[in-house]
Short mmCIF file of C-alpha atoms and ligand atoms in Angstrom, two decimals:
data_model
loop_
_atom_site.label_atom_id
_atom_site.label_comp_id
_atom_site.label_asym_id
_atom_site.label_seq_id
_atom_site.Cartn_x
_atom_site.Cartn_y
_atom_site.Cartn_z
CA MET A 1 -3.03 20.08 -18.29
CA SER A 2 -4.11 17.12 -16.22
CA LEU A 3 -4.48 17.40 -12.49
CA LEU A 4 -1.63 15.52 -10.79
CA PHE A 5 -1.68 13.15 -7.85
CA ARG A 6 1.20 12.81 -5.40
CA SER A 7 2.05 10.10 -2.92
CA THR A 8 1.51 10.61 0.81
CA ASN A 9 5.05 9.23 1.34
CA GLY A 10 6.49 11.95 -0.92
CA GLN A 11 9.03 9.64 -2.62
CA ALA A 12 7.25 8.84 -5.89
CA PRO A 13 6.70 10.96 -8.99
CA ALA A 14 3.34 12.72 -9.36
CA VAL A 15 1.04 11.04 -11.89
CA ASN A 16 -2.24 11.77 -13.64
CA LEU A 17 -5.53 10.07 -12.80
CA ARG A 18 -5.08 7.30 -15.37
CA ASP A 19 -1.75 6.17 -13.91
CA ALA A 20 -2.87 6.62 -10.30
CA LEU A 21 -5.89 4.43 -10.99
CA LEU A 22 -3.99 1.69 -12.81
CA ILE A 23 -1.09 1.64 -10.32
CA GLY A 24 -3.27 1.70 -7.18
CA GLN A 25 -0.64 2.09 -4.49
CA ALA A 26 2.26 4.47 -5.25
CA PRO A 27 5.68 2.81 -5.76
CA ASP A 28 6.90 4.31 -2.46
CA ARG A 29 4.00 2.48 -0.71
CA GLY A 30 2.16 5.75 -0.15
CA LEU A 31 -1.37 6.64 -1.28
CA TYR A 32 -2.22 9.08 -4.05
CA LEU A 33 -3.90 12.39 -3.24
CA PRO A 34 -4.51 15.36 -5.58
CA GLU A 35 -1.67 17.92 -5.47
CA THR A 36 -4.32 20.58 -5.00
CA PHE A 37 -8.05 20.13 -4.59
CA PRO A 38 -10.16 21.68 -7.33
CA ARG A 39 -12.66 24.18 -5.81
CA LEU A 40 -16.30 24.50 -6.72
CA THR A 41 -17.84 27.96 -6.28
CA PRO A 42 -20.89 28.47 -4.04
CA ASP A 43 -22.92 29.08 -7.22
CA GLU A 44 -21.79 25.78 -8.74
CA ILE A 45 -22.65 23.92 -5.53
CA ALA A 46 -26.04 25.68 -5.22
CA ALA A 47 -26.90 24.53 -8.76
CA PHE A 48 -26.74 20.87 -7.61
CA ALA A 49 -30.11 21.30 -5.89
CA ASP A 50 -31.92 20.80 -9.18
CA LEU A 51 -29.71 18.10 -10.70
CA PRO A 52 -29.98 14.31 -10.68
CA TYR A 53 -27.23 12.29 -8.97
CA HIS A 54 -25.39 11.28 -12.14
CA GLU A 55 -25.13 14.91 -13.27
CA ILE A 56 -23.68 15.97 -9.89
CA ALA A 57 -21.23 13.06 -10.20
CA PHE A 58 -20.21 14.32 -13.62
CA ARG A 59 -19.68 17.90 -12.43
CA VAL A 60 -17.60 16.81 -9.44
CA LEU A 61 -15.52 14.12 -11.16
CA SER A 62 -14.86 16.15 -14.30
CA ARG A 63 -12.61 18.37 -12.14
CA TYR A 64 -10.20 15.45 -11.93
CA THR A 65 -10.45 13.98 -15.43
CA ASP A 66 -9.28 16.86 -17.66
CA GLY A 67 -6.92 15.52 -20.30
CA VAL A 68 -7.59 11.92 -19.23
CA ILE A 69 -11.28 11.24 -19.89
CA GLU A 70 -13.25 13.12 -22.51
CA ALA A 71 -16.30 14.94 -21.06
CA GLY A 72 -18.89 13.06 -23.13
CA ALA A 73 -17.43 9.72 -22.12
CA LEU A 74 -17.41 10.67 -18.44
CA ALA A 75 -21.02 11.85 -18.59
CA ALA A 76 -22.08 8.54 -20.15
CA MET A 77 -20.20 6.56 -17.49
CA CYS A 78 -21.90 8.50 -14.71
CA ARG A 79 -25.33 7.90 -16.24
CA GLU A 80 -24.71 4.16 -16.54
CA ALA A 81 -23.11 3.78 -13.12
CA TYR A 82 -25.79 5.58 -11.11
CA GLU A 83 -29.09 4.19 -12.30
CA PHE A 84 -30.17 3.07 -8.82
CA GLU A 85 -31.86 5.04 -6.02
CA MET A 86 -30.13 6.93 -3.21
CA PRO A 87 -32.99 7.58 -0.75
CA LEU A 88 -32.71 10.37 1.82
CA GLU A 89 -35.10 9.31 4.54
CA PRO A 90 -36.28 11.88 7.10
CA VAL A 91 -35.75 10.62 10.66
CA GLU A 92 -39.05 10.74 12.53
CA GLY A 93 -39.14 13.00 15.57
CA LEU A 94 -35.99 14.98 14.73
CA GLU A 95 -36.01 18.22 12.73
CA ARG A 96 -33.83 18.18 9.60
CA VAL A 97 -32.09 14.88 10.38
CA HIS A 98 -31.92 12.41 7.49
CA CYS A 99 -30.59 8.94 6.79
CA LEU A 100 -28.83 8.58 3.44
CA ARG A 101 -29.29 5.00 2.27
CA LEU A 102 -26.33 4.00 0.13
CA ASP A 103 -27.57 0.43 -0.03
CA CYS A 104 -29.63 0.29 -3.22
CA GLY A 105 -26.85 -0.57 -5.65
CA PRO A 106 -26.32 -3.98 -7.27
CA THR A 107 -24.66 -5.48 -4.16
CA ALA A 108 -26.51 -3.45 -1.51
CA SER A 109 -23.50 -1.72 0.04
CA PHE A 110 -22.08 1.78 -0.38
CA LYS A 111 -19.03 0.22 -2.05
CA ASP A 112 -21.10 0.05 -5.26
CA PHE A 113 -20.87 3.85 -5.60
CA ALA A 114 -17.12 3.74 -6.14
CA ALA A 115 -16.78 0.33 -7.77
CA GLN A 116 -19.36 1.02 -10.49
CA ILE A 117 -17.64 4.11 -11.88
CA MET A 118 -14.10 2.93 -11.21
CA ALA A 119 -14.66 -0.21 -13.28
CA ARG A 120 -15.84 1.90 -16.20
CA MET A 121 -12.79 4.14 -15.95
CA PHE A 122 -10.54 1.07 -15.84
CA GLY A 123 -12.25 -0.33 -18.91
CA LEU A 124 -11.69 2.91 -20.82
CA PHE A 125 -8.01 3.19 -19.88
CA LEU A 126 -7.37 -0.45 -20.82
CA ARG A 127 -9.04 0.04 -24.19
CA GLU A 128 -6.84 3.06 -24.84
CA THR A 129 -3.59 1.36 -23.85
CA GLY A 130 -4.45 -2.11 -25.16
CA GLN A 131 -3.53 -3.57 -21.76
CA ARG A 132 -5.18 -6.48 -20.02
CA VAL A 133 -5.24 -6.88 -16.25
CA THR A 134 -6.23 -9.36 -13.61
CA ILE A 135 -7.90 -7.63 -10.69
CA LEU A 136 -7.04 -9.57 -7.57
CA THR A 137 -9.12 -8.82 -4.47
CA ALA A 138 -9.28 -10.37 -1.05
CA THR A 139 -12.59 -9.74 0.65
CA SER A 140 -14.42 -10.18 3.91
CA GLY A 141 -17.66 -9.76 1.96
CA ASP A 142 -18.73 -6.37 0.66
CA THR A 143 -15.68 -5.31 -1.35
CA GLY A 144 -15.48 -8.57 -3.30
CA SER A 145 -19.09 -8.50 -4.37
CA ALA A 146 -19.08 -4.80 -5.30
CA VAL A 147 -15.86 -5.20 -7.32
CA ALA A 148 -16.99 -8.45 -8.97
CA HIS A 149 -20.30 -6.91 -10.05
CA ALA A 150 -18.72 -3.70 -11.30
CA PHE A 151 -15.99 -5.40 -13.36
CA HIS A 152 -18.25 -8.17 -14.66
CA ASN A 153 -17.97 -8.16 -18.47
CA ILE A 154 -15.57 -5.21 -18.62
CA PRO A 155 -13.33 -6.06 -21.61
CA GLY A 156 -9.63 -6.50 -20.83
CA VAL A 157 -10.30 -7.37 -17.20
CA ARG A 158 -10.26 -10.70 -15.42
CA VAL A 159 -11.42 -10.67 -11.79
CA LEU A 160 -10.22 -13.03 -9.08
CA VAL A 161 -11.80 -12.80 -5.64
CA LEU A 162 -10.43 -14.62 -2.61
CA PHE A 163 -12.89 -15.02 0.24
CA PRO A 164 -12.77 -16.86 3.58
CA PHE A 165 -15.42 -19.55 3.16
CA ALA A 166 -16.53 -19.69 6.78
CA GLU A 167 -16.57 -15.92 7.38
CA VAL A 168 -18.78 -14.86 4.47
CA SER A 169 -22.56 -15.13 4.70
CA PRO A 170 -24.44 -17.10 2.00
CA HIS A 171 -26.02 -13.79 0.83
CA GLN A 172 -22.61 -12.23 0.36
CA ARG A 173 -21.15 -15.34 -1.27
CA LYS A 174 -23.90 -15.62 -3.84
CA LEU A 175 -23.36 -12.02 -4.96
CA MET A 176 -19.84 -13.07 -6.06
CA THR A 177 -20.18 -16.68 -7.15
CA THR A 178 -23.15 -16.42 -9.51
CA LEU A 179 -21.65 -14.01 -12.06
CA GLY A 180 -19.35 -16.22 -14.16
CA GLU A 181 -17.70 -14.98 -17.38
CA ASN A 182 -14.63 -12.92 -16.43
CA VAL A 183 -15.26 -13.24 -12.69
CA ARG A 184 -13.69 -16.13 -10.79
CA THR A 185 -14.09 -16.65 -7.04
CA ILE A 186 -11.98 -18.82 -4.79
CA ALA A 187 -13.23 -20.00 -1.40
CA ILE A 188 -10.28 -20.19 0.96
CA ASP A 189 -10.29 -22.59 3.87
CA GLY A 190 -8.98 -19.92 6.22
CA LYS A 191 -9.54 -16.46 7.61
CA PHE A 192 -9.83 -13.09 5.86
CA ASP A 193 -6.27 -12.37 7.00
CA ASP A 194 -5.09 -15.48 5.08
CA CYS A 195 -6.83 -14.26 1.91
CA GLN A 196 -5.28 -10.84 2.26
CA ALA A 197 -1.83 -12.29 2.89
CA MET A 198 -2.11 -14.49 -0.23
CA ALA A 199 -3.12 -11.53 -2.39
CA LYS A 200 -0.31 -9.39 -1.00
CA ARG A 201 2.27 -12.09 -1.69
CA ALA A 202 1.03 -12.49 -5.25
CA PHE A 203 1.45 -8.75 -5.89
CA ALA A 204 5.06 -8.90 -4.70
CA ASP A 205 5.96 -12.31 -6.24
CA PRO A 206 8.71 -12.11 -8.93
CA ALA A 207 7.51 -15.47 -10.32
CA LEU A 208 4.26 -13.74 -11.29
CA LYS A 209 5.88 -10.70 -12.93
CA HIS A 210 4.51 -11.77 -16.34
CA ILE A 211 0.92 -11.54 -15.08
CA PRO A 212 -0.40 -7.98 -14.97
CA LEU A 213 -2.04 -7.91 -11.56
CA SER A 214 -3.96 -4.93 -10.28
CA SER A 215 -5.97 -4.29 -7.16
CA ALA A 216 -9.23 -2.45 -6.81
CA ASN A 217 -9.02 -2.14 -3.08
CA SER A 218 -10.04 0.82 -1.02
CA ILE A 219 -6.70 2.61 -1.17
CA ASN A 220 -7.11 3.23 -4.91
CA ILE A 221 -7.82 6.89 -5.65
CA GLY A 222 -10.45 5.65 -8.11
CA ARG A 223 -12.44 4.39 -5.15
CA LEU A 224 -12.03 7.59 -3.18
CA LEU A 225 -13.06 10.41 -5.53
CA PRO A 226 -16.52 9.00 -6.42
CA GLN A 227 -17.25 8.76 -2.69
CA SER A 228 -17.19 12.55 -2.42
CA VAL A 229 -20.21 12.85 -4.70
CA TYR A 230 -22.93 11.63 -2.32
CA TYR A 231 -21.99 14.31 0.21
CA PHE A 232 -22.63 17.00 -2.41
CA PHE A 233 -25.84 15.22 -3.38
CA ALA A 234 -27.14 14.93 0.20
CA ALA A 235 -26.27 18.55 1.04
CA SER A 236 -28.03 19.74 -2.12
CA ARG A 237 -31.23 18.05 -0.91
CA VAL A 238 -31.25 18.92 2.80
CA ALA A 239 -29.38 22.23 3.17
CA ASN A 240 -30.10 25.76 2.06
CA ARG A 241 -27.54 27.58 -0.04
CA GLY A 242 -24.17 27.69 1.75
CA GLU A 243 -25.56 26.08 4.89
CA PRO A 244 -23.10 23.77 6.69
CA VAL A 245 -24.20 20.14 7.16
CA VAL A 246 -23.37 17.56 9.85
CA PHE A 247 -22.47 14.10 8.49
CA SER A 248 -22.06 10.85 10.43
CA VAL A 249 -20.04 8.18 8.58
CA PRO A 250 -19.45 4.68 10.02
CA SER A 251 -15.74 4.09 9.47
CA GLY A 252 -13.32 1.21 9.05
CA ASN A 253 -10.58 1.86 6.52
CA PHE A 254 -11.63 5.56 6.39
CA GLY A 255 -12.26 5.62 2.64
CA ASP A 256 -15.89 6.68 3.00
CA MET A 257 -15.08 9.52 5.43
CA MET A 258 -12.21 10.65 3.16
CA GLY A 259 -14.87 11.16 0.49
CA ALA A 260 -16.42 13.71 2.85
CA VAL A 261 -13.03 15.32 3.48
CA VAL A 262 -12.48 15.62 -0.28
CA ALA A 263 -15.93 17.22 -0.66
CA ARG A 264 -15.08 19.73 2.06
CA GLN A 265 -11.73 20.53 0.45
CA MET A 266 -13.62 21.15 -2.79
CA GLY A 267 -15.80 23.72 -1.07
CA LEU A 268 -18.77 21.90 0.50
CA PRO A 269 -19.59 23.60 3.84
CA MET A 270 -19.64 21.18 6.77
CA LYS A 271 -20.49 21.87 10.39
CA LYS A 272 -19.03 18.60 11.66
CA LEU A 273 -17.83 15.32 10.22
CA ILE A 274 -18.59 12.53 12.70
CA VAL A 275 -16.55 9.35 12.17
CA PRO A 276 -17.65 6.68 14.64
CA VAL A 277 -15.74 3.38 14.71
CA ASN A 278 -16.45 0.02 16.36
CA SER A 279 -14.11 -1.37 19.03
CA ASN A 280 -11.17 -0.73 16.68
CA ASP A 281 -10.65 2.65 18.32
CA ALA A 282 -7.20 3.80 17.16
CA PHE A 283 -8.62 7.00 15.63
CA PRO A 284 -10.73 8.39 18.49
CA ARG A 285 -7.76 7.74 20.77
CA PHE A 286 -5.52 9.65 18.39
CA LEU A 287 -7.88 12.66 18.36
CA GLU A 288 -7.94 12.59 22.15
CA THR A 289 -4.24 12.10 22.85
CA GLY A 290 -2.36 13.05 19.66
CA ARG A 291 -0.62 9.67 19.85
CA TYR A 292 -1.36 7.02 17.23
CA GLN A 293 -1.32 3.36 18.14
CA LYS A 294 -2.79 0.85 15.70
CA ILE A 295 -4.86 -2.06 16.98
CA GLU A 296 -3.04 -5.34 16.31
CA PRO A 297 -4.59 -7.77 15.55
CA SER A 298 -7.82 -6.02 14.61
CA ARG A 299 -10.83 -6.70 16.86
CA ASN A 300 -13.88 -8.61 15.65
CA ALA A 301 -17.06 -6.59 15.96
CA LEU A 302 -20.65 -6.88 14.74
CA SER A 303 -20.03 -4.25 12.06
CA ASN A 304 -17.62 -6.65 10.37
CA ALA A 305 -16.77 -4.49 7.34
CA MET A 306 -15.23 -2.03 9.81
CA ASN A 307 -12.91 -4.46 11.58
CA VAL A 308 -9.79 -2.52 10.67
CA GLY A 309 -7.00 -2.08 13.21
CA HIS A 310 -5.00 0.41 11.16
CA PRO A 311 -7.08 2.41 8.65
CA SER A 312 -4.91 2.89 5.52
CA ASN A 313 -6.63 6.13 4.57
CA LEU A 314 -5.42 7.89 7.73
CA ALA A 315 -2.24 8.64 5.76
CA ARG A 316 -4.38 10.76 3.46
CA LEU A 317 -6.29 12.44 6.28
CA VAL A 318 -3.04 13.31 8.07
CA MET A 319 -1.68 14.83 4.85
CA VAL A 320 -4.78 17.01 4.36
CA TYR A 321 -4.08 18.37 7.85
CA GLY A 322 -0.46 19.16 7.05
CA GLY A 323 1.24 16.09 8.53
CA GLN A 324 2.82 12.91 7.25
CA MET A 325 2.09 9.29 8.22
CA ASP A 326 3.67 6.30 6.48
CA GLU A 327 1.96 3.01 5.58
CA THR A 328 2.90 1.40 8.89
CA GLY A 329 1.15 4.17 10.87
CA ARG A 330 4.31 6.00 11.93
CA ILE A 331 3.86 9.74 12.06
CA HIS A 332 6.83 11.61 10.56
CA LYS A 333 5.24 15.01 10.81
CA ALA A 334 2.36 15.81 13.15
CA PRO A 335 -0.87 17.07 11.57
CA ASP A 336 -2.71 20.12 12.92
CA LEU A 337 -4.56 18.31 15.71
CA THR A 338 -6.47 21.44 16.78
CA ALA A 339 -7.94 21.80 13.29
CA MET A 340 -8.76 18.08 13.17
CA CYS A 341 -10.63 18.29 16.47
CA ARG A 342 -12.50 21.35 15.23
CA ASP A 343 -13.67 19.61 12.03
CA LEU A 344 -14.03 16.00 13.19
CA PHE A 345 -15.63 14.06 16.01
CA SER A 346 -15.06 10.37 16.66
CA SER A 347 -16.30 7.86 19.21
CA SER A 348 -15.94 4.11 19.63
CA VAL A 349 -19.16 2.08 19.63
CA SER A 350 -19.04 -1.35 21.29
CA ASP A 351 -21.21 -4.24 20.07
CA GLU A 352 -23.49 -3.71 23.03
CA ARG A 353 -24.00 -0.04 22.17
CA THR A 354 -24.41 -0.99 18.50
CA ARG A 355 -27.34 -3.26 19.37
CA GLU A 356 -28.84 -0.62 21.66
CA ALA A 357 -28.58 1.97 18.88
CA LEU A 358 -30.21 -0.40 16.41
CA ARG A 359 -33.16 -0.81 18.79
CA HIS A 360 -33.28 2.88 19.72
CA ALA A 361 -33.31 4.03 16.08
CA TRP A 362 -36.23 1.77 15.30
CA THR A 363 -38.37 2.22 18.40
CA LYS A 364 -37.83 5.98 18.82
CA HIS A 365 -37.51 7.11 15.21
CA ARG A 366 -38.81 4.29 12.95
CA LEU A 367 -35.35 4.23 11.41
CA LEU A 368 -34.29 0.75 10.27
CA VAL A 369 -30.52 0.30 10.32
CA GLU A 370 -28.12 -2.68 10.27
CA PRO A 371 -25.02 -2.80 12.49
CA HIS A 372 -22.86 -0.42 10.38
CA GLY A 373 -25.65 2.15 10.20
CA ALA A 374 -26.25 1.63 13.92
CA VAL A 375 -22.65 2.65 14.62
CA ALA A 376 -23.24 5.81 12.57
CA TRP A 377 -26.44 6.51 14.48
CA GLN A 378 -24.79 6.04 17.88
CA GLY A 379 -21.84 8.21 16.84
CA PHE A 380 -24.32 10.94 15.94
CA LEU A 381 -25.99 10.65 19.37
CA ASP A 382 -22.56 10.73 21.06
CA TRP A 383 -21.78 13.98 19.26
CA LEU A 384 -25.21 15.47 20.09
CA ALA A 385 -24.40 14.88 23.75
CA VAL A 386 -21.46 17.29 23.55
CA GLU A 387 -22.48 19.83 20.90
CA PRO A 388 -25.93 21.21 20.04
CA LEU A 389 -27.29 20.80 16.52
CA ASN A 390 -28.86 24.30 16.67
CA GLY A 391 -31.20 23.60 13.79
CA ALA A 392 -28.47 22.55 11.36
CA PRO A 393 -29.25 19.81 8.82
CA ALA A 394 -27.67 16.42 9.59
CA VAL A 395 -27.19 13.30 7.48
CA VAL A 396 -26.43 9.86 8.93
CA LEU A 397 -25.11 7.32 6.41
CA GLU A 398 -26.44 3.77 6.14
CA THR A 399 -23.77 1.79 4.28
CA ALA A 400 -25.35 -1.66 3.88
CA HIS A 401 -28.88 -2.95 3.38
CA PRO A 402 -30.52 -4.29 6.57
CA ALA A 403 -31.47 -7.45 4.65
CA LYS A 404 -27.78 -8.37 4.66
CA PHE A 405 -28.06 -8.86 8.45
CA PRO A 406 -31.40 -10.64 8.92
CA GLU A 407 -30.39 -12.49 12.13
CA GLU A 408 -29.27 -9.35 13.95
CA ILE A 409 -32.42 -7.44 12.93
CA GLU A 410 -34.65 -10.35 13.90
CA LYS A 411 -32.94 -10.77 17.26
CA ASN A 412 -33.20 -7.06 18.17
CA LEU A 413 -36.39 -5.92 16.45
CA GLY A 414 -38.41 -9.11 16.14
CA PHE A 415 -38.90 -9.13 12.37
CA THR A 416 -36.85 -9.84 9.27
CA PRO A 417 -36.32 -7.04 6.76
CA ASP A 418 -37.58 -7.25 3.17
CA VAL A 419 -34.96 -8.50 0.73
CA PRO A 420 -34.26 -6.00 -2.08
CA PRO A 421 -34.52 -7.26 -5.70
CA ALA A 422 -30.74 -7.22 -6.25
CA LEU A 423 -30.13 -9.65 -3.38
CA ALA A 424 -33.17 -11.77 -4.18
CA ALA A 425 -32.04 -12.23 -7.80
CA ALA A 426 -28.64 -13.62 -6.80
CA GLU A 427 -30.32 -16.11 -4.46
CA LYS A 428 -31.88 -17.91 -7.41
CA LEU A 429 -28.77 -18.23 -9.60
CA SER A 430 -26.44 -21.20 -9.50
CA GLU A 431 -23.06 -20.83 -7.88
CA ASP A 432 -19.65 -21.67 -9.27
CA TYR A 433 -16.39 -21.24 -7.37
CA ASP A 434 -13.07 -22.96 -6.72
CA CYS A 435 -11.92 -24.14 -3.31
CA MET A 436 -8.40 -23.96 -1.98
CA SER A 437 -6.52 -24.30 1.29
CA ALA A 438 -4.74 -21.19 2.55
CA ASP A 439 -1.56 -22.33 0.80
CA TYR A 440 0.29 -19.68 -1.19
CA GLU A 441 2.26 -22.14 -3.39
CA LYS A 442 -1.01 -23.67 -4.58
CA PHE A 443 -2.44 -20.25 -5.29
CA ARG A 444 0.64 -19.29 -7.32
CA GLU A 445 0.28 -22.45 -9.46
CA TYR A 446 -3.39 -21.63 -9.94
CA LEU A 447 -2.60 -18.10 -11.12
CA ILE A 448 0.06 -19.31 -13.56
CA ALA A 449 -2.20 -22.03 -14.97
CA LYS A 450 -5.17 -19.66 -15.35
CA HIS A 451 -3.02 -17.03 -17.02
CA ALA A 452 -1.61 -19.49 -19.58
CA ARG A 453 -5.12 -20.23 -20.81
C1 PLP B 501 -16.54 -1.05 3.86
C2 PLP B 501 -17.70 -0.72 4.70
C3 PLP B 501 -17.66 0.27 5.71
C4 PLP B 501 -16.41 1.03 6.06
O1 PLP B 501 -16.00 1.93 5.04
P1 PLP B 501 -14.51 2.48 5.06
O2 PLP B 501 -14.37 3.25 3.81
O3 PLP B 501 -13.62 1.25 5.09
O4 PLP B 501 -14.35 3.29 6.28
C5 PLP B 501 -18.82 0.56 6.42
N1 PLP B 501 -19.95 -0.12 6.19
C6 PLP B 501 -20.03 -1.09 5.26
C7 PLP B 501 -21.31 -1.81 5.09
C8 PLP B 501 -18.92 -1.43 4.48
O5 PLP B 501 -19.02 -2.40 3.56
#
């Protein structure tokens, strides 16, 4: 029997992992979540201490793939997807505090962890069903490059990435525009919001019904489950058997932190899950007041991948805590706020505090972080100011490589970070992309013409 996934809106049939992955968003506009979370025993978790990352990934993910992906195939996917490093760097001057660098994948952001395995699962399911899909993604930078790299050369898949030309750095752009083959990128003369609106209209457009469109965005359950693995991995390296760990996760759409929540539901002991945000502070306000008010329009902050005014994954978090929130952010049933405040801590980190944290981490602890990691670091310090660590192990996540933000590092620390090989390689390749105004009719014609070929 396959594990089933139900929608947070409760109005769609439960489906297995294959369907949840291919559908993305449930037909009732809710997000898929497992009906029950599979539990790992303390013995099973303790055994992770001696295993490489890809083997931990296999043992965690295989709890969700029964009847959908054969064990040998899953093990092979995990081996191929996780060939890169995941360094756990001790923070100088603080006992048992580590930085988990999730920035060594092919596009130097943590989004590689989910995209790499999700693309392989997609490829397998498409082979089995004989389907072909076009993955349509609007990006402000990191998602587009992670998705484009992961789905590059996956048979049955065509990738289309819309990006706002003026808002994406040359580093980020080159990671998407130098791939070719089944990956096509379109530079939009507009803002990220325009790109997202164009993609959303295409998904709902009856004139495009004949084109099988799919999204690989962060609400897909296929992006969420793999993000639970690095919490198990980090705990297995820094904690003793059964010892609860503190994690600090810089949060925007709350997909990364939901990975931690999934890990906890599966049995990983946690002392506190810290979820700092930038000036988009809807969540810390909710924890404080019990009232949820999304930020509209979202605020622009230095940690640009976290500029999210209404985190979609809150619907999942609310459900885990016994409540119900719809896709617009309306709460139909209140979650257990007391339990949420016991398990979670959140603070809002302004750009000014982000820069201070970036400098503080480097000068006090020789810890090099970029703006997203700096938000995680400051959130950790904010929590330390109200609750003692008491010798517990703590892990602060760095979600992008500092070399992606050379100007900010240079301005605050006085040097430019080394560029990792993955980024350096893309710099040398030639670019190829289409340009378009933010005009939906034009985009529709483009899609129809491309599909006919
Ligand atoms: C996407 C992203 C985040 C935010 O992750 P969420 O899952 O949206 O909360 C943080 N840092 C970086 C570098 C990102 O690309």
